[in-house]
Tab-separated table of C-alpha atoms and ligand atoms in Angstrom:
chain	number	residue	atom	x	y	z
A	236	MET	CA	-2.328	-0.226	10.191
A	237	ILE	CA	-3.118	1.671	6.670
A	238	GLN	CA	-5.646	0.419	3.906
A	239	VAL	CA	-6.513	0.937	0.112
A	240	GLU	CA	-9.804	1.749	1.851
A	241	ASN	CA	-8.125	4.456	3.563
A	242	LEU	CA	-7.245	5.727	0.244
A	243	ASN	CA	-10.563	5.300	-0.968
A	244	LEU	CA	-12.344	7.413	1.782
A	245	ASN	CA	-9.775	10.545	1.858
A	246	LEU	CA	-10.149	10.692	-1.704
A	247	ARG	CA	-13.757	10.905	-1.303
A	248	LYS	CA	-13.233	14.040	0.413
A	249	THR	CA	-13.381	16.204	-2.768
A	250	LEU	CA	-14.341	12.939	-5.017
A	251	SER	CA	-17.112	10.645	-4.057
A	252	LYS	CA	-16.708	8.649	-6.676
A	253	GLY	CA	-12.431	8.685	-6.350
A	254	GLN	CA	-10.678	5.218	-6.191
A	255	VAL	CA	-7.211	4.514	-6.101
A	256	ALA	CA	-5.748	1.750	-8.566
A	257	ILE	CA	-2.047	0.308	-8.053
A	258	SER	CA	0.061	1.218	-11.104
A	259	GLN	CA	3.919	1.898	-12.419
A	260	PRO	CA	4.888	5.410	-13.098
A	261	ALA	CA	6.033	6.050	-16.848
A	262	GLY	CA	8.807	7.481	-15.933
A	263	CYS	CA	9.424	5.451	-12.992
A	264	PRO	CA	7.807	2.325	-13.098
A	265	ASP	CA	10.387	0.527	-10.229
A	266	ILE	CA	8.222	2.352	-7.793
A	267	ASN	CA	4.541	0.324	-6.899
A	268	LEU	CA	1.829	2.932	-6.594
A	269	TRP	CA	-1.757	3.600	-4.963
A	270	LEU	CA	-2.880	6.440	-7.292
A	271	PHE	CA	-6.185	7.392	-8.761
A	272	ASN	CA	-7.615	5.717	-11.076
A	273	PRO	CA	-8.436	7.623	-13.471
A	274	LYS	CA	-11.254	4.957	-14.874
A	275	VAL	CA	-13.889	6.180	-12.307
A	276	LEU	CA	-13.613	9.210	-14.289
A	277	GLU	CA	-16.188	7.560	-17.958
A	278	GLY	CA	-18.944	9.364	-16.450
A	279	PRO	CA	-19.181	13.749	-16.039
A	280	LEU	CA	-18.368	14.844	-13.028
A	281	SER	CA	-20.472	17.646	-10.944
A	282	HIS	CA	-20.070	20.887	-11.978
A	283	ASP	CA	-18.969	21.033	-7.184
A	284	GLU	CA	-17.245	18.510	-7.974
A	285	ALA	CA	-15.374	19.479	-10.459
A	286	GLN	CA	-14.561	23.033	-9.311
A	287	ALA	CA	-13.999	20.898	-5.374
A	288	VAL	CA	-11.236	18.731	-7.469
A	289	VAL	CA	-9.664	21.726	-8.981
A	290	ALA	CA	-9.726	23.387	-5.509
A	291	GLU	CA	-8.338	21.032	-3.576
A	292	PRO	CA	-6.336	18.661	-5.788
A	293	ALA	CA	-6.012	15.699	-3.518
A	294	TYR	CA	-1.595	15.926	-4.942
A	295	TRP	CA	-1.527	12.283	-3.027
A	296	SER	CA	-2.942	10.716	-5.403
A	297	PHE	CA	-1.486	11.627	-8.750
A	298	CYS	CA	2.655	10.919	-8.997
A	299	TRP	CA	3.344	14.110	-10.057
A	300	ALA	CA	5.997	15.286	-13.441
A	301	SER	CA	9.179	15.680	-10.861
A	302	GLY	CA	8.466	13.682	-8.564
A	303	GLN	CA	8.312	10.331	-11.245
A	304	VAL	CA	12.056	11.663	-12.640
A	305	LEU	CA	13.513	12.496	-9.409
A	306	ALA	CA	12.621	9.060	-7.816
A	307	LYS	CA	14.425	7.706	-11.272
A	308	TYR	CA	17.808	10.108	-10.744
A	309	ILE	CA	18.143	8.319	-7.379
A	310	LEU	CA	17.775	4.811	-8.353
A	311	SER	CA	19.948	5.379	-10.789
A	312	HIS	CA	22.598	7.458	-9.255
A	313	PRO	CA	22.579	5.860	-5.283
A	314	GLU	CA	25.247	6.790	-4.203
A	315	ILE	CA	23.451	10.419	-4.032
A	316	VAL	CA	21.696	8.799	-1.253
A	317	LYS	CA	23.464	5.680	0.501
A	318	ASP	CA	23.851	5.714	4.003
A	319	LYS	CA	22.692	8.736	4.639
A	320	VAL	CA	19.336	10.616	6.709
A	321	VAL	CA	16.803	12.337	3.513
A	322	VAL	CA	14.294	13.814	4.543
A	323	ASP	CA	12.115	14.255	1.141
A	324	VAL	CA	10.098	17.181	1.562
A	325	GLY	CA	6.428	17.690	0.465
A	326	SER	CA	6.043	13.487	-1.172
A	327	GLY	CA	3.012	12.878	-2.059
A	328	SER	CA	2.446	9.696	-2.985
A	329	GLY	CA	6.003	8.922	-1.491
A	330	ILE	CA	8.089	8.188	-4.958
A	331	VAL	CA	11.253	9.461	-3.988
A	332	ALA	CA	10.455	8.820	-0.249
A	333	ILE	CA	10.577	5.993	-1.828
A	334	ALA	CA	13.504	5.771	-3.974
A	335	ALA	CA	15.877	6.740	-1.543
A	336	ALA	CA	14.961	4.625	0.345
A	337	LEU	CA	15.197	1.543	-2.197
A	338	ALA	CA	18.668	2.767	-2.996
A	339	GLY	CA	19.964	2.415	0.218
A	340	ALA	CA	19.155	5.406	3.013
A	341	LYS	CA	20.091	5.204	5.859
A	342	VAL	CA	17.003	6.727	7.198
A	343	THR	CA	13.834	8.337	4.977
A	344	TYR	CA	11.400	10.570	5.857
A	345	ALA	CA	8.561	11.723	3.974
A	346	CYS	CA	7.210	15.484	4.994
A	347	ASP	CA	4.448	16.438	3.684
A	348	ILE	CA	1.632	18.413	5.210
A	349	ASP	CA	-1.272	17.113	4.258
A	350	GLU	CA	-2.056	13.948	6.777
A	351	ASP	CA	-4.045	12.675	3.916
A	352	ALA	CA	-0.387	11.884	1.978
A	353	LEU	CA	1.396	10.810	4.445
A	354	ASP	CA	-1.087	7.782	3.900
A	355	ALA	CA	-0.534	7.305	1.002
A	356	VAL	CA	3.159	7.160	1.821
A	357	THR	CA	2.612	4.337	4.745
A	358	MET	CA	0.906	2.305	2.261
A	359	ASN	CA	2.973	3.075	-0.753
A	360	ALA	CA	6.105	2.427	1.166
A	361	GLN	CA	3.841	-1.447	2.494
A	362	GLU	CA	3.621	-1.518	-1.407
A	363	ASN	CA	6.948	-1.680	-2.326
A	364	LYS	CA	8.705	-3.454	1.034
A	365	VAL	CA	10.766	-0.254	2.342
A	366	LYS	CA	10.486	1.465	5.776
A	367	VAL	CA	9.927	5.401	5.643
A	368	GLN	CA	9.181	7.251	8.345
A	369	THR	CA	6.579	10.235	8.389
A	370	VAL	CA	6.281	13.805	9.593
A	371	LYS	CA	4.343	16.367	9.293
A	372	SER	CA	7.485	19.314	8.974
A	373	LEU	CA	10.710	19.736	8.741
A	374	ASP	CA	10.923	20.630	12.289
A	375	GLU	CA	9.689	17.261	13.337
A	376	VAL	CA	12.846	15.396	12.023
A	377	SER	CA	15.219	15.929	15.700
A	378	GLU	CA	18.418	13.737	14.066
A	379	GLU	CA	21.038	15.040	11.592
A	380	ILE	CA	19.941	15.755	7.386
A	381	ASP	CA	22.560	15.063	5.033
A	382	LEU	CA	20.195	15.393	2.762
A	383	ILE	CA	16.685	17.048	1.712
A	384	THR	CA	14.680	16.179	-1.254
A	385	ALA	CA	11.818	17.828	-3.201
A	386	ALA	CA	9.332	16.910	-5.735
A	387	ASP	CA	7.314	19.892	-7.460
A	388	VAL	CA	6.766	22.000	-4.657
A	389	LEU	CA	7.384	24.987	-5.825
A	390	TYR	CA	3.894	25.518	-7.767
A	391	ASP	CA	2.903	27.214	-4.212
A	392	ARG	CA	4.957	30.553	-4.425
A	393	ASP	CA	4.576	30.863	-0.816
A	394	ASN	CA	7.215	27.239	-0.931
A	395	PHE	CA	9.767	29.250	-2.418
A	396	SER	CA	11.185	30.835	0.546
A	397	LEU	CA	11.751	26.879	1.186
A	398	LEU	CA	15.098	27.206	-1.203
A	399	THR	CA	16.525	29.241	1.315
A	400	ARG	CA	15.068	27.064	4.761
A	401	PHE	CA	16.329	23.588	3.089
A	402	THR	CA	19.848	24.726	2.165
A	403	GLU	CA	20.195	26.215	5.914
A	404	SER	CA	19.081	22.553	7.391
A	405	ALA	CA	20.546	21.043	5.066
A	406	PRO	CA	24.507	20.173	3.255
A	407	GLN	CA	23.588	18.634	0.581
A	408	VAL	CA	19.821	19.512	-1.706
A	409	LEU	CA	18.715	17.083	-4.771
A	410	LEU	CA	15.647	19.524	-6.072
A	411	ALA	CA	13.246	18.919	-8.623
A	412	ASP	CA	10.395	21.029	-10.818
A	413	SER	CA	8.411	20.817	-13.737
A	414	ARG	CA	6.674	24.824	-13.279
A	415	ILE	CA	9.548	27.437	-12.825
A	416	LYS	CA	11.782	28.098	-15.463
A	417	THR	CA	14.540	30.239	-13.233
A	418	LEU	CA	14.642	29.706	-9.223
A	419	PRO	CA	13.770	33.263	-7.118
A	420	VAL	CA	17.341	32.216	-6.048
A	421	ASP	CA	21.343	31.996	-6.747
A	422	HIS	CA	22.470	29.384	-4.737
A	423	TYR	CA	21.314	26.123	-6.786
A	424	GLU	CA	22.812	24.482	-9.463
A	425	LEU	CA	21.001	22.886	-12.850
A	426	GLN	CA	22.128	19.858	-13.721
A	427	THR	CA	20.463	18.022	-15.720
A	428	THR	CA	16.585	18.859	-18.698
A	429	ILE	CA	13.913	15.833	-18.381
A	430	GLU	CA	11.020	15.127	-20.024
A	431	ALA	CA	7.741	13.835	-18.104
A	432	ARG	CA	4.179	13.726	-17.648
A	433	THR	CA	2.022	13.585	-14.556
A	434	TRP	CA	0.646	9.940	-14.043
A	435	PRO	CA	-1.862	9.404	-14.457
A	436	ASP	CA	-1.968	12.036	-17.468
A	437	LEU	CA	-3.244	15.764	-16.021
A	438	ASN	CA	-2.951	16.085	-19.976
A	439	GLU	CA	-0.822	19.335	-18.529
A	440	PHE	CA	0.729	22.836	-21.211
A	441	GLU	CA	3.645	20.710	-22.622
A	442	GLU	CA	5.806	23.473	-20.602
A	443	PHE	CA	4.625	21.614	-17.735
A	444	ASN	CA	6.321	17.995	-18.816
A	445	GLN	CA	10.013	19.480	-18.200
A	446	VAL	CA	11.029	18.503	-15.111
A	447	ARG	CA	15.055	20.318	-14.651
A	448	ILE	CA	16.913	18.963	-11.263
A	449	TYR	CA	19.110	21.144	-9.774
A	450	LEU	CA	21.792	20.495	-6.906
A	451	SER	CA	22.036	22.508	-3.619
A	452	ALA	CA	25.539	24.825	-4.076
A	453	LEU	CA	28.775	24.899	-2.062
B	169	SAM	C1	2.387	19.052	-5.668
B	169	SAM	S1	2.972	17.615	-5.173
B	169	SAM	C2	4.373	16.468	-5.224
B	169	SAM	C3	4.691	15.922	-4.863
B	169	SAM	C4	5.035	14.779	-5.115
B	169	SAM	N1	6.630	15.217	-4.127
B	169	SAM	C5	5.573	13.756	-6.233
B	169	SAM	O1	6.464	14.671	-7.129
B	169	SAM	O2	4.401	13.097	-6.948
B	169	SAM	C6	3.338	18.604	-3.862
B	169	SAM	C7	2.447	18.743	-2.715
B	169	SAM	O3	3.623	19.000	-1.677
B	169	SAM	C8	2.492	19.186	-0.149
B	169	SAM	N2	3.320	20.032	-0.131
B	169	SAM	C9	2.878	21.548	0.374
B	169	SAM	N3	3.169	22.251	0.444
B	169	SAM	C10	4.286	22.469	1.098
B	169	SAM	C11	5.045	22.793	3.119
B	169	SAM	N4	5.329	23.314	2.641
B	169	SAM	N5	5.913	21.309	3.315
B	169	SAM	C12	5.218	19.958	2.944
B	169	SAM	N6	4.676	19.973	2.479
B	169	SAM	C13	4.059	20.461	1.084
B	169	SAM	C14	1.429	18.836	-0.487
B	169	SAM	O4	0.001	18.618	0.446
B	169	SAM	C15	1.487	17.789	-2.229
B	169	SAM	O5	1.718	17.276	-1.367
């Protein structure tokens, strides 16, 4: 069973004082998440630690703007996921997968290439009293997928190819992104743009606080 101490140990791979604390992201306060506790930064970071955090951030220990917006969107429109098999790719803390499970998805998977993220998803799903299965790759999902969700996975340009992979793997894709102003493909339609900030707040440039939600075009 995953416990808070496992998440702390995972965080300390890059930040020796790293510690998680439970909080409710401002953009989706209905979901409780174990996330990075910013209070531990009250003292100075060593140069090596600052470099390590920037070079290889523990993405799962923050809730990104798009995750909050997409989770809230799903909670406000439960019909999007109701009775469906949903796979959330690049799940991080698991906020979108947890929202899908809370909103009535039949089965919910959280997929992330980072095993530490899958620990966080397991812990956060327990915290919100929902069942979320974890996988490292879409290939591990053997049942038919009804809906793929993904929030803030396009920060890595290598992931642009996922946009087509998603539409080949599921009849519907719901994507949220705060990094790319114009998608590099044309088979997604912009639904809405909503403002949010990474939680805990990383004080990013304002341009990264505009989250665009897209639905795959039929
Ligand atoms: C910026 S975080 C977003 C996390 C979460 N969706 C949110 O909005 O809070 C991106 C996450 O995607 C994961 N990731 C990146 N590339 C991936 C890929 N090709 N397949 C699955 N997960 C990926 C990272 O490990 C990380 O946890």
